[in-house]
């Protein structure tokens, strides 16, 4: 894997939100030491229209090249969607890059060393049909555990198949990838707060075959 990590930093050199003015700095690890490989001013802000924001993110992805790890203080919405779509793994960290780059690289290398499949014996949650074409699934258990499964692994294959009319998803927080899909129109649905740490996301098919 590439030993590069891109970090979005503000004027003070600490990790910044993509809603703030800043720059993207790509760090490369050489023989255990981090050095700046390249950097680029980047300020998507809140004033950009959807088309311009997507264009800016495409330019950023091209600048990143082989770097497949991106760190920001807060990465949500269109920026998260575009980075994830182009195969980047997104981290959210507070502080100065030198405080966490080693940690992120170690975790990424550990993840690459694991088998892609879930551990033997791990039960993969599946949506349960509650009436004709209407399904329900709870993601709370996997969000609260460290079993190696992610909400995207569990849910996205079912959603992509589209063999449902509606799908209720119970979760303790809205997964960033799902938030991005709803925001960009990749999926249609609504989010309802049922209680503290309990959300219900209702996904509906945009069209039927």
mmCIF file of N, CA and C in Angstrom, residues 64-149:
data_model
loop_
_atom_site.group_PDB
_atom_site.id
_atom_site.type_symbol
_atom_site.label_atom_id
_atom_site.label_comp_id
_atom_site.label_asym_id
_atom_site.label_seq_id
_atom_site.Cartn_x
_atom_site.Cartn_y
_atom_site.Cartn_z
ATOM 1 N N UNK A 64 -4.281 14.074 -5.516
ATOM 2 C CA UNK A 64 -3.847 13.078 -4.534
ATOM 3 C C UNK A 64 -3.163 11.887 -5.188
ATOM 4 N N UNK A 65 -3.558 11.560 -6.413
ATOM 5 C CA UNK A 65 -2.902 10.468 -7.126
ATOM 6 C C UNK A 65 -3.012 9.139 -6.408
ATOM 7 N N UNK A 66 -1.855 8.535 -6.085
ATOM 8 C CA UNK A 66 -1.839 7.220 -5.442
ATOM 9 C C UNK A 66 -2.140 7.274 -3.956
ATOM 10 N N UNK A 67 -2.227 8.447 -3.379
ATOM 11 C CA UNK A 67 -2.547 8.571 -1.961
ATOM 12 C C UNK A 67 -4.014 8.203 -1.748
ATOM 13 N N UNK A 68 -4.267 7.234 -0.894
ATOM 14 C CA UNK A 68 -5.626 6.728 -0.705
ATOM 15 C C UNK A 68 -6.144 6.887 0.725
ATOM 16 N N UNK A 69 -5.497 7.761 1.501
ATOM 17 C CA UNK A 69 -5.946 8.033 2.870
ATOM 18 C C UNK A 69 -6.110 9.535 3.023
ATOM 19 N N UNK A 70 -7.265 9.967 3.497
ATOM 20 C CA UNK A 70 -7.535 11.401 3.645
ATOM 21 C C UNK A 70 -8.012 11.669 5.070
ATOM 22 N N UNK A 71 -7.445 12.705 5.683
ATOM 23 C CA UNK A 71 -7.771 13.045 7.062
ATOM 24 C C UNK A 71 -8.274 14.483 7.138
ATOM 25 N N UNK A 72 -9.363 14.692 7.859
ATOM 26 C CA UNK A 72 -9.873 16.031 8.111
ATOM 27 C C UNK A 72 -10.498 16.078 9.485
ATOM 28 N N UNK A 73 -10.772 17.274 9.971
ATOM 29 C CA UNK A 73 -11.450 17.398 11.257
ATOM 30 C C UNK A 73 -12.899 16.951 11.124
ATOM 31 N N UNK A 74 -13.520 17.305 9.999
ATOM 32 C CA UNK A 74 -14.893 16.887 9.699
ATOM 33 C C UNK A 74 -15.016 16.739 8.189
ATOM 34 N N UNK A 75 -15.372 15.537 7.744
ATOM 35 C CA UNK A 75 -15.519 15.260 6.312
ATOM 36 C C UNK A 75 -16.883 14.619 6.109
ATOM 37 N N UNK A 76 -17.842 15.368 5.581
ATOM 38 C CA UNK A 76 -19.202 14.874 5.418
ATOM 39 C C UNK A 76 -19.748 15.277 4.048
ATOM 40 N N UNK A 77 -20.966 14.828 3.766
ATOM 41 C CA UNK A 77 -21.680 15.262 2.571
ATOM 42 C C UNK A 77 -20.964 14.949 1.279
ATOM 43 N N UNK A 78 -21.011 15.893 0.326
ATOM 44 C CA UNK A 78 -20.418 15.697 -0.997
ATOM 45 C C UNK A 78 -18.923 15.378 -0.933
ATOM 46 N N UNK A 79 -18.117 16.107 -0.132
ATOM 47 C CA UNK A 79 -16.694 15.753 -0.071
ATOM 48 C C UNK A 79 -16.464 14.306 0.334
ATOM 49 N N UNK A 80 -17.177 13.847 1.362
ATOM 50 C CA UNK A 80 -17.016 12.451 1.786
ATOM 51 C C UNK A 80 -17.436 11.505 0.652
ATOM 52 N N UNK A 81 -18.565 11.786 0.035
ATOM 53 C CA UNK A 81 -19.092 10.931 -1.026
ATOM 54 C C UNK A 81 -18.086 10.806 -2.176
ATOM 55 N N UNK A 82 -17.516 11.931 -2.610
ATOM 56 C CA UNK A 82 -16.593 11.903 -3.744
ATOM 57 C C UNK A 82 -15.290 11.188 -3.385
ATOM 58 N N UNK A 83 -14.776 11.421 -2.181
ATOM 59 C CA UNK A 83 -13.552 10.734 -1.773
ATOM 60 C C UNK A 83 -13.780 9.231 -1.683
ATOM 61 N N UNK A 84 -14.868 8.844 -1.038
ATOM 62 C CA UNK A 84 -15.179 7.430 -0.887
ATOM 63 C C UNK A 84 -15.422 6.766 -2.247
ATOM 64 N N UNK A 85 -16.084 7.481 -3.137
ATOM 65 C CA UNK A 85 -16.368 6.941 -4.471
ATOM 66 C C UNK A 85 -15.086 6.643 -5.238
ATOM 67 N N UNK A 86 -14.048 7.435 -5.008
ATOM 68 C CA UNK A 86 -12.789 7.248 -5.716
ATOM 69 C C UNK A 86 -11.811 6.369 -4.931
ATOM 70 N N UNK A 87 -12.327 5.646 -3.938
ATOM 71 C CA UNK A 87 -11.513 4.651 -3.270
ATOM 72 C C UNK A 87 -10.650 5.146 -2.135
ATOM 73 N N UNK A 88 -10.885 6.375 -1.652
ATOM 74 C CA UNK A 88 -10.102 6.867 -0.530
ATOM 75 C C UNK A 88 -10.750 6.475 0.791
ATOM 76 N N UNK A 89 -9.914 6.211 1.779
ATOM 77 C CA UNK A 89 -10.393 5.915 3.121
ATOM 78 C C UNK A 89 -10.300 7.198 3.938
ATOM 79 N N UNK A 90 -11.394 7.572 4.560
ATOM 80 C CA UNK A 90 -11.494 8.871 5.223
ATOM 81 C C UNK A 90 -11.416 8.704 6.736
ATOM 82 N N UNK A 91 -10.560 9.514 7.355
ATOM 83 C CA UNK A 91 -10.417 9.549 8.802
ATOM 84 C C UNK A 91 -10.749 10.949 9.301
ATOM 85 N N UNK A 92 -11.262 11.042 10.514
ATOM 86 C CA UNK A 92 -11.497 12.330 11.156
ATOM 87 C C UNK A 92 -10.676 12.378 12.437
ATOM 88 N N UNK A 93 -9.751 13.357 12.508
ATOM 89 C CA UNK A 93 -8.869 13.501 13.659
ATOM 90 C C UNK A 93 -8.694 14.968 13.997
ATOM 91 N N UNK A 94 -8.505 15.250 15.283
ATOM 92 C CA UNK A 94 -8.232 16.598 15.752
ATOM 93 C C UNK A 94 -6.768 16.703 16.155
ATOM 94 N N UNK A 95 -6.131 17.833 15.848
ATOM 95 C CA UNK A 95 -4.757 18.033 16.276
ATOM 96 C C UNK A 95 -3.810 18.237 15.113
ATOM 97 N N UNK A 96 -2.529 18.140 15.400
ATOM 98 C CA UNK A 96 -1.500 18.323 14.384
ATOM 99 C C UNK A 96 -1.144 16.963 13.767
ATOM 100 N N UNK A 97 -0.852 16.928 12.467
ATOM 101 C CA UNK A 97 -0.596 15.649 11.781
ATOM 102 C C UNK A 97 0.447 14.768 12.461
ATOM 103 N N UNK A 98 1.516 15.371 12.967
ATOM 104 C CA UNK A 98 2.574 14.553 13.574
ATOM 105 C C UNK A 98 2.089 13.785 14.803
ATOM 106 N N UNK A 99 0.937 14.174 15.336
ATOM 107 C CA UNK A 99 0.398 13.518 16.522
ATOM 108 C C UNK A 99 -0.354 12.224 16.196
ATOM 109 N N UNK A 100 -0.768 12.065 14.945
ATOM 110 C CA UNK A 100 -1.602 10.895 14.641
ATOM 111 C C UNK A 100 -1.241 10.156 13.354
ATOM 112 N N UNK A 101 -0.300 10.640 12.561
ATOM 113 C CA UNK A 101 0.021 9.973 11.292
ATOM 114 C C UNK A 101 0.501 8.537 11.506
ATOM 115 N N UNK A 102 1.371 8.314 12.499
ATOM 116 C CA UNK A 102 1.864 6.955 12.769
ATOM 117 C C UNK A 102 0.715 6.026 13.142
ATOM 118 N N UNK A 103 -0.217 6.537 13.957
ATOM 119 C CA UNK A 103 -1.353 5.728 14.387
ATOM 120 C C UNK A 103 -2.203 5.312 13.189
ATOM 121 N N UNK A 104 -2.523 6.263 12.309
ATOM 122 C CA UNK A 104 -3.361 5.955 11.139
ATOM 123 C C UNK A 104 -2.667 4.955 10.222
ATOM 124 N N UNK A 105 -1.379 5.161 9.975
ATOM 125 C CA UNK A 105 -0.661 4.247 9.091
ATOM 126 C C UNK A 105 -0.652 2.837 9.673
ATOM 127 N N UNK A 106 -0.443 2.726 10.982
ATOM 128 C CA UNK A 106 -0.429 1.405 11.622
ATOM 129 C C UNK A 106 -1.785 0.725 11.492
ATOM 130 N N UNK A 107 -2.857 1.476 11.709
ATOM 131 C CA UNK A 107 -4.197 0.907 11.604
ATOM 132 C C UNK A 107 -4.505 0.492 10.169
ATOM 133 N N UNK A 108 -4.091 1.296 9.199
ATOM 134 C CA UNK A 108 -4.332 0.969 7.787
ATOM 135 C C UNK A 108 -3.565 -0.291 7.392
ATOM 136 N N UNK A 109 -2.329 -0.410 7.818
ATOM 137 C CA UNK A 109 -1.537 -1.594 7.487
ATOM 138 C C UNK A 109 -2.094 -2.837 8.174
ATOM 139 N N UNK A 110 -2.606 -2.633 9.385
ATOM 140 C CA UNK A 110 -3.241 -3.754 10.091
ATOM 141 C C UNK A 110 -4.486 -4.214 9.351
ATOM 142 N N UNK A 111 -5.282 -3.260 8.863
ATOM 143 C CA UNK A 111 -6.501 -3.595 8.132
ATOM 144 C C UNK A 111 -6.177 -4.312 6.825
ATOM 145 N N UNK A 112 -5.124 -3.841 6.127
ATOM 146 C CA UNK A 112 -4.737 -4.484 4.870
ATOM 147 C C UNK A 112 -4.284 -5.920 5.091
ATOM 148 N N UNK A 113 -3.772 -6.200 6.284
ATOM 149 C CA UNK A 113 -3.285 -7.543 6.570
ATOM 150 C C UNK A 113 -4.370 -8.522 6.949
ATOM 151 N N UNK A 114 -5.562 -8.018 7.206
ATOM 152 C CA UNK A 114 -6.660 -8.901 7.585
ATOM 153 C C UNK A 114 -7.297 -9.520 6.342
ATOM 154 N N UNK A 115 -7.931 -10.623 6.535
ATOM 155 C CA UNK A 115 -8.701 -11.229 5.437
ATOM 156 C C UNK A 115 -9.898 -10.351 5.145
ATOM 157 N N UNK A 116 -10.269 -10.262 3.884
ATOM 158 C CA UNK A 116 -11.397 -9.425 3.495
ATOM 159 C C UNK A 116 -12.706 -9.955 4.058
ATOM 160 N N UNK A 117 -12.813 -11.283 4.193
ATOM 161 C CA UNK A 117 -14.051 -11.869 4.701
ATOM 162 C C UNK A 117 -14.132 -11.720 6.208
ATOM 163 N N UNK A 118 -15.371 -11.660 6.766
ATOM 164 C CA UNK A 118 -15.526 -11.618 8.219
ATOM 165 C C UNK A 118 -14.946 -12.875 8.857
ATOM 166 N N UNK A 119 -14.593 -12.776 10.138
ATOM 167 C CA UNK A 119 -14.030 -13.921 10.854
ATOM 168 C C UNK A 119 -15.005 -15.092 10.850
ATOM 169 N N UNK A 120 -14.434 -16.297 10.857
ATOM 170 C CA UNK A 120 -15.270 -17.494 10.874
ATOM 171 C C UNK A 120 -16.185 -17.463 12.082
ATOM 172 N N UNK A 121 -17.433 -17.760 11.845
ATOM 173 C CA UNK A 121 -18.394 -17.793 12.929
ATOM 174 C C UNK A 121 -19.122 -16.483 13.133
ATOM 175 N N UNK A 122 -18.646 -15.400 12.501
ATOM 176 C CA UNK A 122 -19.311 -14.109 12.668
ATOM 177 C C UNK A 122 -20.625 -14.119 11.914
ATOM 178 N N UNK A 123 -21.688 -13.727 12.589
ATOM 179 C CA UNK A 123 -23.006 -13.720 11.960
ATOM 180 C C UNK A 123 -23.199 -12.421 11.199
ATOM 181 N N UNK A 124 -23.511 -12.527 9.932
ATOM 182 C CA UNK A 124 -23.731 -11.352 9.109
ATOM 183 C C UNK A 124 -25.201 -10.961 9.190
ATOM 184 N N UNK A 125 -25.528 -9.793 9.771
ATOM 185 C CA UNK A 125 -26.932 -9.382 9.843
ATOM 186 C C UNK A 125 -27.516 -9.223 8.446
ATOM 187 N N UNK A 126 -28.767 -9.588 8.294
ATOM 188 C CA UNK A 126 -29.453 -9.446 7.012
ATOM 189 C C UNK A 126 -30.812 -8.792 7.237
ATOM 190 N N UNK A 127 -31.301 -8.021 6.252
ATOM 191 C CA UNK A 127 -32.636 -7.433 6.382
ATOM 192 C C UNK A 127 -33.708 -8.517 6.482
ATOM 193 N N UNK A 128 -34.691 -8.278 7.341
ATOM 194 C CA UNK A 128 -35.794 -9.223 7.548
ATOM 195 C C UNK A 128 -37.057 -8.631 6.935
ATOM 196 N N UNK A 129 -37.765 -9.430 6.137
ATOM 197 C CA UNK A 129 -38.992 -8.955 5.504
ATOM 198 C C UNK A 129 -40.116 -8.927 6.544
ATOM 199 N N UNK A 130 -40.719 -7.744 6.727
ATOM 200 C CA UNK A 130 -41.801 -7.609 7.708
ATOM 201 C C UNK A 130 -43.166 -7.594 7.040
ATOM 202 N N UNK A 131 -43.216 -7.326 5.739
ATOM 203 C CA UNK A 131 -44.429 -7.450 4.929
ATOM 204 C C UNK A 131 -43.991 -7.429 3.480
ATOM 205 N N UNK A 132 -44.927 -7.552 2.562
ATOM 206 C CA UNK A 132 -44.569 -7.689 1.157
ATOM 207 C C UNK A 132 -43.632 -6.600 0.648
ATOM 208 N N UNK A 133 -42.385 -6.954 0.422
ATOM 209 C CA UNK A 133 -41.416 -6.016 -0.129
ATOM 210 C C UNK A 133 -40.881 -4.998 0.857
ATOM 211 N N UNK A 134 -41.275 -5.086 2.119
ATOM 212 C CA UNK A 134 -40.828 -4.127 3.142
ATOM 213 C C UNK A 134 -39.929 -4.847 4.145
ATOM 214 N N UNK A 135 -38.723 -4.289 4.340
ATOM 215 C CA UNK A 135 -37.708 -4.955 5.147
ATOM 216 C C UNK A 135 -37.254 -4.054 6.298
ATOM 217 N N UNK A 136 -36.620 -4.709 7.276
ATOM 218 C CA UNK A 136 -36.068 -3.980 8.420
ATOM 219 C C UNK A 136 -34.751 -4.629 8.820
ATOM 220 N N UNK A 137 -33.795 -3.799 9.258
ATOM 221 C CA UNK A 137 -32.518 -4.320 9.751
ATOM 222 C C UNK A 137 -32.009 -3.377 10.836
ATOM 223 N N UNK A 138 -31.326 -3.926 11.829
ATOM 224 C CA UNK A 138 -30.700 -3.125 12.874
ATOM 225 C C UNK A 138 -29.186 -3.163 12.699
ATOM 226 N N UNK A 139 -28.575 -1.977 12.660
ATOM 227 C CA UNK A 139 -27.123 -1.867 12.571
ATOM 228 C C UNK A 139 -26.491 -1.551 13.923
ATOM 229 N N UNK A 140 -27.328 -1.417 14.953
ATOM 230 C CA UNK A 140 -26.811 -0.980 16.245
ATOM 231 C C UNK A 140 -25.744 -1.920 16.792
ATOM 232 N N UNK A 141 -25.969 -3.211 16.630
ATOM 233 C CA UNK A 141 -25.041 -4.180 17.207
ATOM 234 C C UNK A 141 -23.649 -4.053 16.584
ATOM 235 N N UNK A 142 -23.580 -3.937 15.258
ATOM 236 C CA UNK A 142 -22.257 -3.858 14.634
ATOM 237 C C UNK A 142 -21.630 -2.476 14.835
ATOM 238 N N UNK A 143 -22.461 -1.422 15.002
ATOM 239 C CA UNK A 143 -21.907 -0.101 15.279
ATOM 240 C C UNK A 143 -21.319 -0.024 16.681
ATOM 241 N N UNK A 144 -21.812 -0.844 17.590
ATOM 242 C CA UNK A 144 -21.372 -0.798 18.983
ATOM 243 C C UNK A 144 -20.317 -1.851 19.305
ATOM 244 N N UNK A 145 -19.950 -2.665 18.302
ATOM 245 C CA UNK A 145 -18.975 -3.723 18.548
ATOM 246 C C UNK A 145 -17.740 -3.494 17.688
ATOM 247 N N UNK A 146 -16.725 -4.319 17.911
ATOM 248 C CA UNK A 146 -15.503 -4.276 17.110
ATOM 249 C C UNK A 146 -15.316 -5.619 16.405
ATOM 250 N N UNK A 147 -16.391 -6.108 15.818
ATOM 251 C CA UNK A 147 -16.353 -7.437 15.221
ATOM 252 C C UNK A 147 -15.760 -7.509 13.830
ATOM 253 N N UNK A 148 -15.333 -6.386 13.277
ATOM 254 C CA UNK A 148 -14.728 -6.394 11.949
ATOM 255 C C UNK A 148 -15.694 -6.106 10.827
ATOM 256 N N UNK A 149 -17.004 -6.116 11.112
ATOM 257 C CA UNK A 149 -18.000 -5.804 10.091
ATOM 258 C C UNK A 149 -18.272 -4.310 10.071
#
